[in-house]
mmCIF file of C-alpha atoms in Angstrom:
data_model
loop_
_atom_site.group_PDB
_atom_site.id
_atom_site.type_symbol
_atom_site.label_atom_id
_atom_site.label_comp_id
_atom_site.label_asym_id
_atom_site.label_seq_id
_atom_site.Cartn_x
_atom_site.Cartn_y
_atom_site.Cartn_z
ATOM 1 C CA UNK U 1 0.000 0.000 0.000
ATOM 2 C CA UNK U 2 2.599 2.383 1.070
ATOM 3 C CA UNK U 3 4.264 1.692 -2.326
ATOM 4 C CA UNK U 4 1.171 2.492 -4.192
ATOM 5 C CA UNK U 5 0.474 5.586 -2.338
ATOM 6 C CA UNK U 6 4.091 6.587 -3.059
ATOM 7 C CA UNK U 7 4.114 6.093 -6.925
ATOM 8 C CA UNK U 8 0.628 8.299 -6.532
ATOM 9 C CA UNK U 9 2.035 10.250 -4.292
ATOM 10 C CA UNK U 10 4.953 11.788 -6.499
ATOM 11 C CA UNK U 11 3.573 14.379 -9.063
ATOM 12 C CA UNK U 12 1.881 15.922 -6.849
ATOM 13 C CA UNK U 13 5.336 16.484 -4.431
ATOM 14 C CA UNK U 14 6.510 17.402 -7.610
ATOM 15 C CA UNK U 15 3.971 20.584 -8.524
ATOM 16 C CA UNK U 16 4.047 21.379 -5.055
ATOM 17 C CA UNK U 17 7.846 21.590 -5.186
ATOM 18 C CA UNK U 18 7.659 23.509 -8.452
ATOM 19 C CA UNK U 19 5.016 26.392 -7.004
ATOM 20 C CA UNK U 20 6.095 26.264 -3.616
ATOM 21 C CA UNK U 21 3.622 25.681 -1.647
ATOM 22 C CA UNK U 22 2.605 22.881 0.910
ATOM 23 C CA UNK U 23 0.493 20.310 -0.427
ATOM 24 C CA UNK U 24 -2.500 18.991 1.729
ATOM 25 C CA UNK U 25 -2.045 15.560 2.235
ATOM 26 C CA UNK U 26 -5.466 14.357 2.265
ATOM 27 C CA UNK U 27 -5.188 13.344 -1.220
ATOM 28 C CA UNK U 28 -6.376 9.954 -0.714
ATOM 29 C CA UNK U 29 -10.022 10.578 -1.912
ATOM 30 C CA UNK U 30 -8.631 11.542 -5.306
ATOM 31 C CA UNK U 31 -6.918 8.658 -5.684
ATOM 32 C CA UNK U 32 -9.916 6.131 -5.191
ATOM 33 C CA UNK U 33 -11.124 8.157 -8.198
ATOM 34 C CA UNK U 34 -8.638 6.702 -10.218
ATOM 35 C CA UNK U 35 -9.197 3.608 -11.739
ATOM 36 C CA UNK U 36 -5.196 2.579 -12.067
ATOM 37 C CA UNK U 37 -5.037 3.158 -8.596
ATOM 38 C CA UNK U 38 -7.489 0.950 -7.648
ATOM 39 C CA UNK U 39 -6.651 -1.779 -10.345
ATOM 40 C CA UNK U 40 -4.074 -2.271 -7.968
ATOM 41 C CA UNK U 41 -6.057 -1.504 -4.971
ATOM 42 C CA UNK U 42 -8.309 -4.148 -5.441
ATOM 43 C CA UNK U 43 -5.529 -6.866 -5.647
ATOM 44 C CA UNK U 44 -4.377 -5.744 -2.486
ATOM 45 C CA UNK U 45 -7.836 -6.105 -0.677
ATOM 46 C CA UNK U 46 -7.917 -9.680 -2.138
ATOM 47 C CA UNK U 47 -4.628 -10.981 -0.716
ATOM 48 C CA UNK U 48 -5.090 -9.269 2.534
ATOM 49 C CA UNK U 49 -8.396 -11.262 3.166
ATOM 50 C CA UNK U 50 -5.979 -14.388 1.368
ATOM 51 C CA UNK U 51 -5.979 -16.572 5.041
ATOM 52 C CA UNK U 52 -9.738 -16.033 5.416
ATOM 53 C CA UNK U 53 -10.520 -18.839 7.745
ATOM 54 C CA UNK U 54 -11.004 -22.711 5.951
ATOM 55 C CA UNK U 55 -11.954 -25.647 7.008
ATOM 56 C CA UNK U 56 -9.061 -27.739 6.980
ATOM 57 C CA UNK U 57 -7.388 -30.227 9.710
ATOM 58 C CA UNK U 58 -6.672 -27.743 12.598
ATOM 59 C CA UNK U 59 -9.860 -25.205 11.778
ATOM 60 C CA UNK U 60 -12.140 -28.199 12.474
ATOM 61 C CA UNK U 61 -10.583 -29.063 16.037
ATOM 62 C CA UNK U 62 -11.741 -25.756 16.325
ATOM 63 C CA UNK U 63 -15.129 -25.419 14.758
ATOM 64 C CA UNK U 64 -15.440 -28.607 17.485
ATOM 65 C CA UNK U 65 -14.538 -26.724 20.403
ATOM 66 C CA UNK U 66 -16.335 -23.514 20.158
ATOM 67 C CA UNK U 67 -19.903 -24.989 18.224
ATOM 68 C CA UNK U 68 -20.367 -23.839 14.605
ATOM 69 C CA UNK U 69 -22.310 -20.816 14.553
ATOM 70 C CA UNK U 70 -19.751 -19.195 17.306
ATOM 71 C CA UNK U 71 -17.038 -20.159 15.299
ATOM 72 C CA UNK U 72 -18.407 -18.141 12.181
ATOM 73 C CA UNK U 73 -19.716 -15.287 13.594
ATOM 74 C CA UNK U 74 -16.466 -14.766 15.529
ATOM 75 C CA UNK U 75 -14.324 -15.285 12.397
ATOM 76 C CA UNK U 76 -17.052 -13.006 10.503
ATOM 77 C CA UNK U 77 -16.681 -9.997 13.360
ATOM 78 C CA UNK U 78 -12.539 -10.486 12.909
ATOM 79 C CA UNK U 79 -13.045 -9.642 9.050
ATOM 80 C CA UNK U 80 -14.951 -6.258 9.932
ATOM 81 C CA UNK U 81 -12.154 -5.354 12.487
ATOM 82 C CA UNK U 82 -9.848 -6.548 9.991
ATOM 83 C CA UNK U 83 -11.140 -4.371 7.268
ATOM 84 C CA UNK U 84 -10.593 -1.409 9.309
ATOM 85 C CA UNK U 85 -7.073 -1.702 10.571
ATOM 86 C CA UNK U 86 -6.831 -2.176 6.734
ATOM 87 C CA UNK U 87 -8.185 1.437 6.191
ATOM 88 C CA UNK U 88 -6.005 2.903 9.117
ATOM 89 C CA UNK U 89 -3.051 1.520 7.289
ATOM 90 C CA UNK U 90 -4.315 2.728 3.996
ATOM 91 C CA UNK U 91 -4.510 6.165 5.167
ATOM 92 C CA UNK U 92 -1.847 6.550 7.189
ATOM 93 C CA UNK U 93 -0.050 4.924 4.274
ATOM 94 C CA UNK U 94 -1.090 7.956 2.088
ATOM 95 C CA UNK U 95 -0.407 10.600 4.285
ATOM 96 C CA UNK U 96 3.360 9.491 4.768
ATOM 97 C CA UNK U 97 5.175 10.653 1.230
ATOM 98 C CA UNK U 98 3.571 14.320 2.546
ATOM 99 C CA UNK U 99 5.460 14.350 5.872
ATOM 100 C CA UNK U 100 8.181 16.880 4.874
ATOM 101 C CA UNK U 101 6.076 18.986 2.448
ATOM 102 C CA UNK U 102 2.349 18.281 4.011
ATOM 103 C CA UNK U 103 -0.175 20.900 4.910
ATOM 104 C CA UNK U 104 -2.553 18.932 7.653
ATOM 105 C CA UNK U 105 -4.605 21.712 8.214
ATOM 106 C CA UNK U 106 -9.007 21.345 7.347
ATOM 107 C CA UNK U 107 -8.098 23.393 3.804
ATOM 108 C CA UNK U 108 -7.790 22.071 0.769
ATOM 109 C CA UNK U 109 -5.004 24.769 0.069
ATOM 110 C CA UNK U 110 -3.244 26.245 -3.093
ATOM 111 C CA UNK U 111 -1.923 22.788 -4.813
ATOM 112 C CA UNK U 112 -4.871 20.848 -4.890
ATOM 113 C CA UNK U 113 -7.389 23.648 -5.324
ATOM 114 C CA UNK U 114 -5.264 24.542 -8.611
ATOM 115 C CA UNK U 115 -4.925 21.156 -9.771
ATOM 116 C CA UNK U 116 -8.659 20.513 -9.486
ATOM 117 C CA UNK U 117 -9.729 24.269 -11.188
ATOM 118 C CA UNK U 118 -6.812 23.753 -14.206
ATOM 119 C CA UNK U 119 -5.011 21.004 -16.495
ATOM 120 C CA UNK U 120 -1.742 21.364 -14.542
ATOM 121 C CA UNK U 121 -2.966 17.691 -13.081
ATOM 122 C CA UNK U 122 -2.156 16.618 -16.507
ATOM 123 C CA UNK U 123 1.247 18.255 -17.101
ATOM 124 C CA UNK U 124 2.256 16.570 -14.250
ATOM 125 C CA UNK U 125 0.880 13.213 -14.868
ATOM 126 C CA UNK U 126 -1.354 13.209 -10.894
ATOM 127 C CA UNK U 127 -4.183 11.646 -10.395
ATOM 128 C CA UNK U 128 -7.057 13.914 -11.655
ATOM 129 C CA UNK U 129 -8.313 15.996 -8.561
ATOM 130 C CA UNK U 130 -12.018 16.508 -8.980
ATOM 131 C CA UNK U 131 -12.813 19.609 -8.015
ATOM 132 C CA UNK U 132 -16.649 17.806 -6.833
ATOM 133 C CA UNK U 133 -14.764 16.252 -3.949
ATOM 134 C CA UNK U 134 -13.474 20.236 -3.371
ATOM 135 C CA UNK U 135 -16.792 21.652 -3.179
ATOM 136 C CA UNK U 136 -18.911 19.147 -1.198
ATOM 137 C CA UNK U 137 -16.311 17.684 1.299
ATOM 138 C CA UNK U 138 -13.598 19.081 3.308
ATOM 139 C CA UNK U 139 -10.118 17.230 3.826
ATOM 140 C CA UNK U 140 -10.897 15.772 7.182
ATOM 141 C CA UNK U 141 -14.123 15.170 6.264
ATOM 142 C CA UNK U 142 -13.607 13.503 3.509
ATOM 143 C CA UNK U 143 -11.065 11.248 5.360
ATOM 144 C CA UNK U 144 -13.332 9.973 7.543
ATOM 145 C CA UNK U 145 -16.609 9.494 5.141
ATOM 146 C CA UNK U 146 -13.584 7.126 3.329
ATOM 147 C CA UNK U 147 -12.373 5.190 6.616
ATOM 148 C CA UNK U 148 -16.271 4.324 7.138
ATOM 149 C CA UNK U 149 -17.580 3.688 4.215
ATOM 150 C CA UNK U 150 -14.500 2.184 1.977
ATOM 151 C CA UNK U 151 -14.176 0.044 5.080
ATOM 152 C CA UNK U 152 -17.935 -0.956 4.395
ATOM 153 C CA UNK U 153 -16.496 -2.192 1.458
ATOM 154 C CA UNK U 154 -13.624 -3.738 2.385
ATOM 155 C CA UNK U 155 -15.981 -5.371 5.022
ATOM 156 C CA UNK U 156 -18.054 -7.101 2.630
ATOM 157 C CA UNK U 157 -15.327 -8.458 0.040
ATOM 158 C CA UNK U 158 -13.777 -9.929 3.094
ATOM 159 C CA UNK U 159 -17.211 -11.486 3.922
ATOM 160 C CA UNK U 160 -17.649 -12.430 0.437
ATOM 161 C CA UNK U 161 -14.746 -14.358 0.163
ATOM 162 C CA UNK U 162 -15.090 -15.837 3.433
ATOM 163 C CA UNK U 163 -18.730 -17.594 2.553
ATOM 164 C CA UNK U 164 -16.471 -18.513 -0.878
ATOM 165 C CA UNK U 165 -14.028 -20.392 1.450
ATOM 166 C CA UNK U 166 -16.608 -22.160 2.803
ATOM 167 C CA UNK U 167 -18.794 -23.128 0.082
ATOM 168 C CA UNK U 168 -15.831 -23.947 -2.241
ATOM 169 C CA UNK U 169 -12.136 -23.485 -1.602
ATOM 170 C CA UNK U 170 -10.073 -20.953 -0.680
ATOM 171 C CA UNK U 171 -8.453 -20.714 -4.063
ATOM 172 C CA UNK U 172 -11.946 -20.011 -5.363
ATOM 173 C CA UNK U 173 -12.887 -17.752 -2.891
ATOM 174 C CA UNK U 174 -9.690 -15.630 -4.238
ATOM 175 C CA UNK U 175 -10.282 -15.852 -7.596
ATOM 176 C CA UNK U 176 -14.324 -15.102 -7.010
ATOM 177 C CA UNK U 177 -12.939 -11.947 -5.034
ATOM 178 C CA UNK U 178 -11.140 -10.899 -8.885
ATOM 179 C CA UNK U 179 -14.559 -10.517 -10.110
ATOM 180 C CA UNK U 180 -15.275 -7.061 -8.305
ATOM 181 C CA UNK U 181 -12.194 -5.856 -10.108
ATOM 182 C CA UNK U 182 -13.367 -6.919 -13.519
ATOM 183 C CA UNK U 183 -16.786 -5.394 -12.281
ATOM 184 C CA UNK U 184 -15.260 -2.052 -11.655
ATOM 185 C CA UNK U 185 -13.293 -1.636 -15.056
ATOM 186 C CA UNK U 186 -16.474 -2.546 -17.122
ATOM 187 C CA UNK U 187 -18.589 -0.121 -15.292
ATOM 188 C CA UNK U 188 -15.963 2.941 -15.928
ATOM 189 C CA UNK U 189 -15.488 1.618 -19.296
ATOM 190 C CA UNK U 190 -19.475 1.170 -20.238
ATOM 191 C CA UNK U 191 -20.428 4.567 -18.389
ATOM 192 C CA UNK U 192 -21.083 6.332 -21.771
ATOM 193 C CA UNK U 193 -22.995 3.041 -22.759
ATOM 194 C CA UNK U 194 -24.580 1.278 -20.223
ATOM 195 C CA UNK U 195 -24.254 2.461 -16.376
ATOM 196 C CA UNK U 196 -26.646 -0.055 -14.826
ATOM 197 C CA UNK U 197 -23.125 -1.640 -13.800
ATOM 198 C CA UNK U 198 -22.597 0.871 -11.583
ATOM 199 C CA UNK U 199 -25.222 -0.301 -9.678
ATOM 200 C CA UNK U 200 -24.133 -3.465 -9.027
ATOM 201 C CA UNK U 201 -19.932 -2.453 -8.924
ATOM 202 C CA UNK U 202 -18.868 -2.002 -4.873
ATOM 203 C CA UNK U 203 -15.900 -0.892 -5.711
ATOM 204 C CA UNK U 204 -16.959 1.601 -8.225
ATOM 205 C CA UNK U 205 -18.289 3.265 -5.123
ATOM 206 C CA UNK U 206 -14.961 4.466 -3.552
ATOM 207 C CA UNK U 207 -15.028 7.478 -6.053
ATOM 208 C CA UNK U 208 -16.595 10.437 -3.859
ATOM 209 C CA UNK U 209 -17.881 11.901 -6.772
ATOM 210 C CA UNK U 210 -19.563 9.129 -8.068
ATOM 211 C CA UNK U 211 -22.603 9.288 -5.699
ATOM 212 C CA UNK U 212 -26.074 10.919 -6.837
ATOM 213 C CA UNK U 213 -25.042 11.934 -10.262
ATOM 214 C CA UNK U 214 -27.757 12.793 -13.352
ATOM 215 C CA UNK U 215 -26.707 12.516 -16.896
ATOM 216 C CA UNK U 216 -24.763 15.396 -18.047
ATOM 217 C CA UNK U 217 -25.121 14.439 -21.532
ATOM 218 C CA UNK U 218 -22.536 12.289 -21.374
ATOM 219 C CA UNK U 219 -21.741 9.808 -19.029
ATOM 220 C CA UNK U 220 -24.564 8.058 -16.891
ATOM 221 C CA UNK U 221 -27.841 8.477 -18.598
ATOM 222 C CA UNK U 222 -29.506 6.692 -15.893
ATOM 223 C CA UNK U 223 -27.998 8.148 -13.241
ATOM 224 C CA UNK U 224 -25.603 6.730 -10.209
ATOM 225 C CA UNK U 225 -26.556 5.243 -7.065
ATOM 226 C CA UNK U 226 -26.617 7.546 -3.591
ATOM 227 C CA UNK U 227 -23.662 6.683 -0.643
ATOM 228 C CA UNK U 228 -27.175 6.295 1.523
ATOM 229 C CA UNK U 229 -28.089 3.280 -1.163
ATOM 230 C CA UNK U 230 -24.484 2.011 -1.147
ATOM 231 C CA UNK U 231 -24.513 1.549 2.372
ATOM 232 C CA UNK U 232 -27.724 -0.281 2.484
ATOM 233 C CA UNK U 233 -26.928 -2.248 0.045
ATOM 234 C CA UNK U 234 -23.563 -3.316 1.657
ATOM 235 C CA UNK U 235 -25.350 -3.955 4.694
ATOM 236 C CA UNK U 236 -27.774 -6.359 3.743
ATOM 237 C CA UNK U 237 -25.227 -8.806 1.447
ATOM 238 C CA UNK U 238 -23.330 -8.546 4.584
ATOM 239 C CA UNK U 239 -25.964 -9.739 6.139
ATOM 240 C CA UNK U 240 -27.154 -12.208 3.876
ATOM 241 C CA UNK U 241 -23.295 -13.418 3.239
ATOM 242 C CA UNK U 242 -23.391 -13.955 7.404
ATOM 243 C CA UNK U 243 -26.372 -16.025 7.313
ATOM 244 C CA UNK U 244 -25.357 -17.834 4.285
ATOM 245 C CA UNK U 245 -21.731 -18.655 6.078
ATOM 246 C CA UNK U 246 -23.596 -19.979 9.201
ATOM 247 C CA UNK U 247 -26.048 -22.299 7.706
ATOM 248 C CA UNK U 248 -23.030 -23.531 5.749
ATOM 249 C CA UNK U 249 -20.763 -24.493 8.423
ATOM 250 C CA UNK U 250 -24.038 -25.854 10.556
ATOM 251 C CA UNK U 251 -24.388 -28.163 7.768
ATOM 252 C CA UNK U 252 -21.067 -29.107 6.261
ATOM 253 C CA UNK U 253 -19.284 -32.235 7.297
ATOM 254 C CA UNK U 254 -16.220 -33.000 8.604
ATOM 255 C CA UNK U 255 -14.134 -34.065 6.026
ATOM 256 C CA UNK U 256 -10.652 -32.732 6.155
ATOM 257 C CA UNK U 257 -9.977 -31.240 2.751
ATOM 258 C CA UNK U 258 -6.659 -29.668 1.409
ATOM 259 C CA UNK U 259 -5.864 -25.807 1.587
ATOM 260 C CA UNK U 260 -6.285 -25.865 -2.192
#
């Protein structure tokens, strides 16, 4: 992550240098705008909910010991702690490559605010900085709408693959998680199309600016969903991915089986 958030991190150090001004270092909502950014982003969410719990030789000992639906919903409320110490890291992460030339006051400040009013973003090759964010969130604010609700998300791939793990393999349940990636590109890709995808993309939904949009003429003719519809929706596969997770280990039989 810190790598990531470095490479992002860069050519925006590098305007800042160039002006001379402090840059604000809550650029992290502009770069789950990006879709390279979160190409890789993804990836990382996968392989950091990699060990999700399976039923092999020493998981059923203790499956045994602690009764099956305890065993689930404790493994279940470690993923959404889990998914939040992920989002800690990830911002902290971002905020790093700004610790010699970072502005950490509640102002967007001179850097960003020019980047998101001008093409300068793309003379220096940055993420784009949409001045949307700008106008309806400030930087603190923004950080924390992103720790909640990109943790919501993070929550329910972890969730996701853990009901994979148990209704197939682990292997599966990583390679099921790779979906939601190739979910998210088609949606950006089809938004001048099609944007029903966008309905149904989670991780489409870590772009601030996504949320509550009308067609512009251009892009998303039938609109985009709301963060309030988002979050329901989150909540109730979590839900249903819970209950789903718990029947399955209530019913499954113990038959040690392979990692793979």
């Amino acid at each position: 992550m810190l790598l990531c958030n470095i490479v992002f991190s860069v050519p925006i150090l590098n305007f800042a240098s160039d002006t001379g001004y402090k840059v604000n270092v809550m650029t992290l909502p502009f770069f789950l705008c990006n879709l390279s950014y979160m190409c890789a982003f993804v990836p990382i969410a996968i392989y950091y909910f990699s060990q999700v719990p399976f039923l092999n030789y020493s998981e059923m000992y203790c499956v045994i010991r602690e009764g099956k639906t305890k065993w689930a919903l404790k493994h279940i409320l470690h993923i959404v702690f889990m998914s939040y110490i992920f989002m800690f890291l990830l911002e902290v992460t971002s905020i790093i490559p700004y610790i010699f030339r970072g502005d950490f006051s509640n102002e967007w400040g001179e850097v960003i605010t020019t980047l998101s009013i001008t093409n300068r973003w793309m003379d220096y090759g940055t993420s784009e900085i949409l001045y949307t964010i700008l106008e309806h969130y400030s930087p603190y604010k923004s950080m924390a709408i992103i720790f909640l609700f990109v943790g919501l998300v993070i929550c329910f791939l972890g969730v996701f693959m853990f009901s994979m793990s148990l209704l197939f393999t682990r292997l599966i349940a990583m390679c099921s998680g790779m979906i939601f990636e190739v979910l998210m590109i088609t949606a950006f890709n089809m938004r001048t199309i099609d944007n029903y995808l966008i309905y149904l993309s989670p991780f489409s939904w870590t772009d601030l600016s996504i949320f509550g949009r009308k067609y512009d003429g251009m892009e998303y003719f039938n609109g985009t969903p709301t963060m309030g519809w988002c979050v329901g929706i989150l909540l109730l596969l979590i839900v249903v991915l819970t209950i789903i997770s718990i029947v399955r280990v209530d019913h499954m039989n113990f038959n040690f089986t392979s990692e793979e």
